Amino acid sequence: MSQIFYSKDHEWVAVGADGLATIGITDHAQAALGDIVFVELPEPGRNVAKGEPCAVVESVKAASDVYAPLSGTVAEVNQAIVDEPAKVNAEAEADGWFFKLRLEDPGSLTELMDRAGYDEFLGTLA
Amino acid sequence: MVEFAGYDMPLQYQGIMAEHLACRTGAALFDVSHMGQAEIAEIEAFSRLVPGDIAGLKPGRQRYTLLLNEAGGVLDDLMVANLGQHVQVVLNASRKEADVAHMRSHGVAVTTRFDRALLALQGPKAVEILPEAATLKFMDAAPVQIGGIDCIVTRSGYTGEDGFEIGCAGFDGEALAELLLARGATPAGLGARDSLRLEAGLCLYGNDIDETTNPVAAGLGFALSKKRLAEGHFLGAAAVQKALAEGAAAVQKALAEGAAENLVGIKLEGRAPARAGAEIRLPGGEAVGRVTSGVFSPTLNAPIALGYVRGDCAKPGTTLELIVRDKPLSGQVTPLPFVPHNYVR
């Protein structure tokens, strides 16, 4: 995997060799949500705009939206987290990924934060 | 941490699921000091304010009762323990100030003890952790000394499990909690408290019942004493007799005619929970109610909900649709509690 980028909505984005951006929620986000019991993912082929709610995670207690960190077209979704939502808690920033986007503008990645920037952002939340 | 009724409360410690299962299989400790404890010396005067038979409550016994408004709506639900010299009431945090004002306005002298701590030790192993209170049976109340700390212990709770609620002076609360944790209790937060009470089919004030709810519709008929209903009024003092007689009349009307709406349990298919506010429809169409509480049940590994539905749709087994994110989720009306109670009587 190449460099990983982060959004202020606690999503991570990694662009693979195939040019697709893999998107998931950060470890910080999964810890804040608690035990995840249900995941709803977007339909492949759907066009999503940056900031648009496109997936849902339900913990025991509450539902939370997952936003598209960048604009693009949904190319693939991770059925494994639908079948086993706890995978998001266990492996948020690896096998617990949500969906892959074909980015409308690969240059838009620069609108996101790098790890150091995200860690600094997390520091401002406490 | 989350804000609840003006208090900063822990939603979870190690995680709702683990804390929930600890309570169902072991012993969980909840800090519920936000709830309002108060003492009332004039048992007779207080008993006239509520539809339960508190005058007939023996010393050392506890009962669930309601404060109602003139329309029969629920001002609060509360636990009342007869401690001999006085009764102790435990009020919901969000309602405690209003409750005390209500009682005082109806001539009941109330001594607030809101500075006291309240811990709930819940689960099948609670009695192993608190052998000092092992002689109590379900809904008994007694003063008990725990590790040198003077406590008022009731064998009751809000989880459907065996367990205790333990009140003590505020300054002793932390030491008492440390003692019970050292004896092996698992700390548990508001999240597990909510999922446990929902599985047990217990109402949450503000969600499932409020000032507009008739206790009959809410399935709280068990809290209405036949004797008190026959008396036809919940207050003796002339000034308030009329107002609460109207409250009693509203309750009697609902008992006779059947409430327009009933609170029911609904078990959903699939894994997506329906939360408070979700519309309830008959399959394919008509809106017949709304969800008031919803959670993913860790015990049943399935989503469950409480909600009000039209009286004719309240029969167990009725298939309903709950609308979540504009999509219908199928569920069945299920008898309450969802998970059997495990009280030691």
PDB file of N, CA and C in Angstrom, chain B residues 30-100:
ATOM      1  N   PHE B  30     -22.683  -0.738  38.493  1.00  0.00           N
ATOM      2  CA  PHE B  30     -23.052   0.518  37.840  1.00  0.00           C
ATOM      3  C   PHE B  30     -23.079   1.626  38.895  1.00  0.00           C
ATOM      4  N   ASP B  31     -22.500   2.770  38.550  1.00  0.00           N
ATOM      5  CA  ASP B  31     -22.634   3.946  39.408  1.00  0.00           C
ATOM      6  C   ASP B  31     -23.875   4.706  38.934  1.00  0.00           C
ATOM      7  N   VAL B  32     -24.929   4.671  39.728  1.00  0.00           N
ATOM      8  CA  VAL B  32     -26.168   5.366  39.352  1.00  0.00           C
ATOM      9  C   VAL B  32     -26.499   6.452  40.378  1.00  0.00           C
ATOM     10  N   SER B  33     -25.425   7.092  40.849  1.00  0.00           N
ATOM     11  CA  SER B  33     -25.576   8.142  41.871  1.00  0.00           C
ATOM     12  C   SER B  33     -26.309   9.369  41.340  1.00  0.00           C
ATOM     13  N   HIS B  34     -26.462   9.448  40.007  1.00  0.00           N
ATOM     14  CA  HIS B  34     -27.219  10.573  39.450  1.00  0.00           C
ATOM     15  C   HIS B  34     -28.693  10.482  39.823  1.00  0.00           C
ATOM     16  N   MET B  35     -29.158   9.278  40.142  1.00  0.00           N
ATOM     17  CA  MET B  35     -30.561   9.126  40.528  1.00  0.00           C
ATOM     18  C   MET B  35     -30.780   9.814  41.877  1.00  0.00           C
ATOM     19  N   GLY B  36     -32.002  10.292  42.072  1.00  0.00           N
ATOM     20  CA  GLY B  36     -32.275  11.107  43.253  1.00  0.00           C
ATOM     21  C   GLY B  36     -32.849  10.294  44.393  1.00  0.00           C
ATOM     22  N   GLN B  37     -32.140  10.247  45.501  1.00  0.00           N
ATOM     23  CA  GLN B  37     -32.676   9.593  46.691  1.00  0.00           C
ATOM     24  C   GLN B  37     -33.324  10.655  47.579  1.00  0.00           C
ATOM     25  N   ALA B  38     -34.430  10.293  48.180  1.00  0.00           N
ATOM     26  CA  ALA B  38     -35.118  11.211  49.084  1.00  0.00           C
ATOM     27  C   ALA B  38     -35.859  10.404  50.133  1.00  0.00           C
ATOM     28  N   GLU B  39     -36.141  11.066  51.243  1.00  0.00           N
ATOM     29  CA  GLU B  39     -36.841  10.403  52.342  1.00  0.00           C
ATOM     30  C   GLU B  39     -38.146  11.142  52.638  1.00  0.00           C
ATOM     31  N   ILE B  40     -39.146  10.347  52.938  1.00  0.00           N
ATOM     32  CA  ILE B  40     -40.462  10.904  53.248  1.00  0.00           C
ATOM     33  C   ILE B  40     -40.947  10.252  54.534  1.00  0.00           C
ATOM     34  N   ALA B  41     -41.165  11.093  55.552  1.00  0.00           N
ATOM     35  CA  ALA B  41     -41.568  10.555  56.858  1.00  0.00           C
ATOM     36  C   ALA B  41     -43.059  10.239  56.897  1.00  0.00           C
ATOM     37  N   GLU B  42     -43.847  11.062  56.182  1.00  0.00           N
ATOM     38  CA  GLU B  42     -45.307  10.884  56.233  1.00  0.00           C
ATOM     39  C   GLU B  42     -45.735   9.909  55.139  1.00  0.00           C
ATOM     40  N   ILE B  43     -45.651   8.614  55.495  1.00  0.00           N
ATOM     41  CA  ILE B  43     -45.929   7.577  54.506  1.00  0.00           C
ATOM     42  C   ILE B  43     -47.366   7.704  53.992  1.00  0.00           C
ATOM     43  N   GLU B  44     -48.275   7.982  54.930  1.00  0.00           N
ATOM     44  CA  GLU B  44     -49.688   8.097  54.587  1.00  0.00           C
ATOM     45  C   GLU B  44     -49.914   9.199  53.540  1.00  0.00           C
ATOM     46  N   ALA B  45     -49.296  10.357  53.783  1.00  0.00           N
ATOM     47  CA  ALA B  45     -49.470  11.483  52.860  1.00  0.00           C
ATOM     48  C   ALA B  45     -48.918  11.140  51.479  1.00  0.00           C
ATOM     49  N   PHE B  46     -47.761  10.523  51.449  1.00  0.00           N
ATOM     50  CA  PHE B  46     -47.141  10.158  50.177  1.00  0.00           C
ATOM     51  C   PHE B  46     -47.985   9.132  49.435  1.00  0.00           C
ATOM     52  N   SER B  47     -48.525   8.169  50.216  1.00  0.00           N
ATOM     53  CA  SER B  47     -49.257   7.073  49.578  1.00  0.00           C
ATOM     54  C   SER B  47     -50.479   7.599  48.830  1.00  0.00           C
ATOM     55  N   ARG B  48     -51.002   8.752  49.249  1.00  0.00           N
ATOM     56  CA  ARG B  48     -52.179   9.310  48.572  1.00  0.00           C
ATOM     57  C   ARG B  48     -51.823   9.887  47.204  1.00  0.00           C
ATOM     58  N   LEU B  49     -50.526  10.083  46.943  1.00  0.00           N
ATOM     59  CA  LEU B  49     -50.102  10.687  45.676  1.00  0.00           C
ATOM     60  C   LEU B  49     -49.906   9.661  44.568  1.00  0.00           C
ATOM     61  N   VAL B  50     -49.838   8.390  44.923  1.00  0.00           N
ATOM     62  CA  VAL B  50     -49.443   7.379  43.928  1.00  0.00           C
ATOM     63  C   VAL B  50     -50.525   6.305  43.790  1.00  0.00           C
ATOM     64  N   PRO B  51     -50.576   5.649  42.645  1.00  0.00           N
ATOM     65  CA  PRO B  51     -51.611   4.637  42.419  1.00  0.00           C
ATOM     66  C   PRO B  51     -51.256   3.266  42.994  1.00  0.00           C
ATOM     67  N   GLY B  52     -50.094   3.140  43.593  1.00  0.00           N
ATOM     68  CA  GLY B  52     -49.701   1.885  44.224  1.00  0.00           C
ATOM     69  C   GLY B  52     -50.086   1.882  45.692  1.00  0.00           C
ATOM     70  N   ASP B  53     -50.189   0.687  46.259  1.00  0.00           N
ATOM     71  CA  ASP B  53     -50.612   0.564  47.660  1.00  0.00           C
ATOM     72  C   ASP B  53     -49.398   0.710  48.578  1.00  0.00           C
ATOM     73  N   ILE B  54     -48.942   1.947  48.741  1.00  0.00           N
ATOM     74  CA  ILE B  54     -47.755   2.195  49.555  1.00  0.00           C
ATOM     75  C   ILE B  54     -48.100   2.139  51.048  1.00  0.00           C
ATOM     76  N   ALA B  55     -49.354   2.513  51.383  1.00  0.00           N
ATOM     77  CA  ALA B  55     -49.774   2.417  52.791  1.00  0.00           C
ATOM     78  C   ALA B  55     -49.690   0.962  53.252  1.00  0.00           C
ATOM     79  N   GLY B  56     -49.871   0.027  52.317  1.00  0.00           N
ATOM     80  CA  GLY B  56     -49.827  -1.397  52.661  1.00  0.00           C
ATOM     81  C   GLY B  56     -48.450  -2.013  52.504  1.00  0.00           C
ATOM     82  N   LEU B  57     -47.447  -1.177  52.208  1.00  0.00           N
ATOM     83  CA  LEU B  57     -46.083  -1.685  52.017  1.00  0.00           C
ATOM     84  C   LEU B  57     -45.444  -1.914  53.388  1.00  0.00           C
ATOM     85  N   LYS B  58     -45.057  -3.151  53.653  1.00  0.00           N
ATOM     86  CA  LYS B  58     -44.528  -3.485  54.980  1.00  0.00           C
ATOM     87  C   LYS B  58     -43.110  -2.939  55.158  1.00  0.00           C
ATOM     88  N   PRO B  59     -42.738  -2.656  56.412  1.00  0.00           N
ATOM     89  CA  PRO B  59     -41.342  -2.249  56.653  1.00  0.00           C
ATOM     90  C   PRO B  59     -40.385  -3.303  56.099  1.00  0.00           C
ATOM     91  N   GLY B  60     -39.308  -2.833  55.470  1.00  0.00           N
ATOM     92  CA  GLY B  60     -38.340  -3.769  54.904  1.00  0.00           C
ATOM     93  C   GLY B  60     -38.692  -4.243  53.510  1.00  0.00           C
ATOM     94  N   ARG B  61     -39.746  -3.644  52.918  1.00  0.00           N
ATOM     95  CA  ARG B  61     -40.130  -4.046  51.566  1.00  0.00           C
ATOM     96  C   ARG B  61     -40.094  -2.843  50.620  1.00  0.00           C
ATOM     97  N   GLN B  62     -39.888  -3.144  49.347  1.00  0.00           N
ATOM     98  CA  GLN B  62     -39.793  -2.113  48.326  1.00  0.00           C
ATOM     99  C   GLN B  62     -40.834  -2.359  47.244  1.00  0.00           C
ATOM    100  N   ARG B  63     -41.262  -1.311  46.569  1.00  0.00           N
ATOM    101  CA  ARG B  63     -42.256  -1.450  45.501  1.00  0.00           C
ATOM    102  C   ARG B  63     -41.983  -0.413  44.424  1.00  0.00           C
ATOM    103  N   TYR B  64     -42.354  -0.769  43.200  1.00  0.00           N
ATOM    104  CA  TYR B  64     -42.273   0.159  42.058  1.00  0.00           C
ATOM    105  C   TYR B  64     -43.586   0.922  41.990  1.00  0.00           C
ATOM    106  N   THR B  65     -43.509   2.233  41.852  1.00  0.00           N
ATOM    107  CA  THR B  65     -44.754   2.985  41.698  1.00  0.00           C
ATOM    108  C   THR B  65     -44.555   4.168  40.766  1.00  0.00           C
ATOM    109  N   LEU B  66     -45.608   4.966  40.623  1.00  0.00           N
ATOM    110  CA  LEU B  66     -45.630   6.039  39.634  1.00  0.00           C
ATOM    111  C   LEU B  66     -46.128   7.327  40.265  1.00  0.00           C
ATOM    112  N   LEU B  67     -45.607   8.436  39.800  1.00  0.00           N
ATOM    113  CA  LEU B  67     -46.237   9.726  40.062  1.00  0.00           C
ATOM    114  C   LEU B  67     -46.987  10.100  38.792  1.00  0.00           C
ATOM    115  N   LEU B  68     -48.273  10.377  38.934  1.00  0.00           N
ATOM    116  CA  LEU B  68     -49.096  10.679  37.759  1.00  0.00           C
ATOM    117  C   LEU B  68     -49.543  12.126  37.791  1.00  0.00           C
ATOM    118  N   ASN B  69     -49.837  12.674  36.615  1.00  0.00           N
ATOM    119  CA  ASN B  69     -50.429  14.007  36.571  1.00  0.00           C
ATOM    120  C   ASN B  69     -51.949  13.895  36.467  1.00  0.00           C
ATOM    121  N   GLU B  70     -52.611  15.016  36.334  1.00  0.00           N
ATOM    122  CA  GLU B  70     -54.075  15.054  36.352  1.00  0.00           C
ATOM    123  C   GLU B  70     -54.669  14.216  35.230  1.00  0.00           C
ATOM    124  N   ALA B  71     -53.972  14.129  34.120  1.00  0.00           N
ATOM    125  CA  ALA B  71     -54.488  13.391  32.971  1.00  0.00           C
ATOM    126  C   ALA B  71     -54.122  11.910  33.033  1.00  0.00           C
ATOM    127  N   GLY B  72     -53.510  11.478  34.127  1.00  0.00           N
ATOM    128  CA  GLY B  72     -53.087  10.086  34.227  1.00  0.00           C
ATOM    129  C   GLY B  72     -51.750   9.838  33.552  1.00  0.00           C
ATOM    130  N   GLY B  73     -51.091  10.903  33.063  1.00  0.00           N
ATOM    131  CA  GLY B  73     -49.760  10.768  32.455  1.00  0.00           C
ATOM    132  C   GLY B  73     -48.713  10.530  33.525  1.00  0.00           C
ATOM    133  N   VAL B  74     -47.615   9.906  33.122  1.00  0.00           N
ATOM    134  CA  VAL B  74     -46.579   9.511  34.079  1.00  0.00           C
ATOM    135  C   VAL B  74     -45.588  10.658  34.281  1.00  0.00           C
ATOM    136  N   LEU B  75     -45.583  11.232  35.492  1.00  0.00           N
ATOM    137  CA  LEU B  75     -44.594  12.263  35.828  1.00  0.00           C
ATOM    138  C   LEU B  75     -43.241  11.630  36.090  1.00  0.00           C
ATOM    139  N   ASP B  76     -43.250  10.448  36.695  1.00  0.00           N
ATOM    140  CA  ASP B  76     -42.010   9.709  36.918  1.00  0.00           C
ATOM    141  C   ASP B  76     -42.373   8.299  37.363  1.00  0.00           C
ATOM    142  N   ASP B  77     -41.453   7.376  37.160  1.00  0.00           N
ATOM    143  CA  ASP B  77     -41.574   6.061  37.785  1.00  0.00           C
ATOM    144  C   ASP B  77     -40.464   5.959  38.816  1.00  0.00           C
ATOM    145  N   LEU B  78     -40.760   5.322  39.928  1.00  0.00           N
ATOM    146  CA  LEU B  78     -39.826   5.368  41.047  1.00  0.00           C
ATOM    147  C   LEU B  78     -39.935   4.117  41.913  1.00  0.00           C
ATOM    148  N   MET B  79     -38.884   3.873  42.678  1.00  0.00           N
ATOM    149  CA  MET B  79     -38.883   2.802  43.656  1.00  0.00           C
ATOM    150  C   MET B  79     -39.117   3.413  45.031  1.00  0.00           C
ATOM    151  N   VAL B  80     -39.954   2.737  45.815  1.00  0.00           N
ATOM    152  CA  VAL B  80     -40.267   3.183  47.170  1.00  0.00           C
ATOM    153  C   VAL B  80     -39.929   2.048  48.131  1.00  0.00           C
ATOM    154  N   ALA B  81     -39.121   2.337  49.142  1.00  0.00           N
ATOM    155  CA  ALA B  81     -38.784   1.318  50.140  1.00  0.00           C
ATOM    156  C   ALA B  81     -39.256   1.796  51.507  1.00  0.00           C
ATOM    157  N   ASN B  82     -39.971   0.935  52.212  1.00  0.00           N
ATOM    158  CA  ASN B  82     -40.389   1.257  53.573  1.00  0.00           C
ATOM    159  C   ASN B  82     -39.256   0.888  54.522  1.00  0.00           C
ATOM    160  N   LEU B  83     -38.619   1.910  55.098  1.00  0.00           N
ATOM    161  CA  LEU B  83     -37.488   1.668  56.004  1.00  0.00           C
ATOM    162  C   LEU B  83     -37.911   1.830  57.466  1.00  0.00           C
ATOM    163  N   GLY B  84     -39.218   1.765  57.720  1.00  0.00           N
ATOM    164  CA  GLY B  84     -39.701   1.832  59.100  1.00  0.00           C
ATOM    165  C   GLY B  84     -39.992   3.253  59.524  1.00  0.00           C
ATOM    166  N   GLN B  85     -38.917   4.023  59.789  1.00  0.00           N
ATOM    167  CA  GLN B  85     -39.096   5.419  60.209  1.00  0.00           C
ATOM    168  C   GLN B  85     -39.619   6.284  59.069  1.00  0.00           C
ATOM    169  N   HIS B  86     -39.257   5.910  57.854  1.00  0.00           N
ATOM    170  CA  HIS B  86     -39.633   6.720  56.690  1.00  0.00           C
ATOM    171  C   HIS B  86     -39.610   5.816  55.462  1.00  0.00           C
ATOM    172  N   VAL B  87     -40.151   6.334  54.360  1.00  0.00           N
ATOM    173  CA  VAL B  87     -39.930   5.632  53.096  1.00  0.00           C
ATOM    174  C   VAL B  87     -38.814   6.346  52.341  1.00  0.00           C
ATOM    175  N   GLN B  88     -38.045   5.545  51.626  1.00  0.00           N
ATOM    176  CA  GLN B  88     -37.007   6.088  50.763  1.00  0.00           C
ATOM    177  C   GLN B  88     -37.501   5.959  49.332  1.00  0.00           C
ATOM    178  N   VAL B  89     -37.412   7.039  48.573  1.00  0.00           N
ATOM    179  CA  VAL B  89     -37.755   6.959  47.159  1.00  0.00           C
ATOM    180  C   VAL B  89     -36.491   7.159  46.334  1.00  0.00           C
ATOM    181  N   VAL B  90     -36.434   6.484  45.189  1.00  0.00           N
ATOM    182  CA  VAL B  90     -35.335   6.664  44.232  1.00  0.00           C
ATOM    183  C   VAL B  90     -35.960   7.172  42.940  1.00  0.00           C
ATOM    184  N   LEU B  91     -35.572   8.401  42.568  1.00  0.00           N
ATOM    185  CA  LEU B  91     -36.198   9.123  41.459  1.00  0.00           C
ATOM    186  C   LEU B  91     -35.255   9.196  40.264  1.00  0.00           C
ATOM    187  N   ASN B  92     -35.835   9.257  39.072  1.00  0.00           N
ATOM    188  CA  ASN B  92     -35.005   9.422  37.888  1.00  0.00           C
ATOM    189  C   ASN B  92     -34.282  10.773  37.930  1.00  0.00           C
ATOM    190  N   ALA B  93     -33.024  10.763  37.484  1.00  0.00           N
ATOM    191  CA  ALA B  93     -32.182  11.958  37.556  1.00  0.00           C
ATOM    192  C   ALA B  93     -32.829  13.150  36.857  1.00  0.00           C
ATOM    193  N   SER B  94     -33.412  12.881  35.684  1.00  0.00           N
ATOM    194  CA  SER B  94     -33.964  13.983  34.898  1.00  0.00           C
ATOM    195  C   SER B  94     -35.246  14.529  35.512  1.00  0.00           C
ATOM    196  N   ARG B  95     -35.823  13.785  36.456  1.00  0.00           N
ATOM    197  CA  ARG B  95     -37.125  14.152  37.004  1.00  0.00           C
ATOM    198  C   ARG B  95     -37.067  14.543  38.476  1.00  0.00           C
ATOM    199  N   LYS B  96     -35.932  14.364  39.128  1.00  0.00           N
ATOM    200  CA  LYS B  96     -35.933  14.435  40.594  1.00  0.00           C
ATOM    201  C   LYS B  96     -36.360  15.795  41.130  1.00  0.00           C
ATOM    202  N   GLU B  97     -35.883  16.869  40.514  1.00  0.00           N
ATOM    203  CA  GLU B  97     -36.258  18.204  41.016  1.00  0.00           C
ATOM    204  C   GLU B  97     -37.760  18.425  40.847  1.00  0.00           C
ATOM    205  N   ALA B  98     -38.278  18.065  39.674  1.00  0.00           N
ATOM    206  CA  ALA B  98     -39.708  18.244  39.391  1.00  0.00           C
ATOM    207  C   ALA B  98     -40.556  17.356  40.308  1.00  0.00           C
ATOM    208  N   ASP B  99     -40.069  16.135  40.575  1.00  0.00           N
ATOM    209  CA  ASP B  99     -40.808  15.222  41.460  1.00  0.00           C
ATOM    210  C   ASP B  99     -40.962  15.807  42.858  1.00  0.00           C
ATOM    211  N   VAL B 100     -39.857  16.325  43.372  1.00  0.00           N
ATOM    212  CA  VAL B 100     -39.876  16.862  44.731  1.00  0.00           C
ATOM    213  C   VAL B 100     -40.817  18.070  44.787  1.00  0.00           C
TER     214      VAL B 100
END
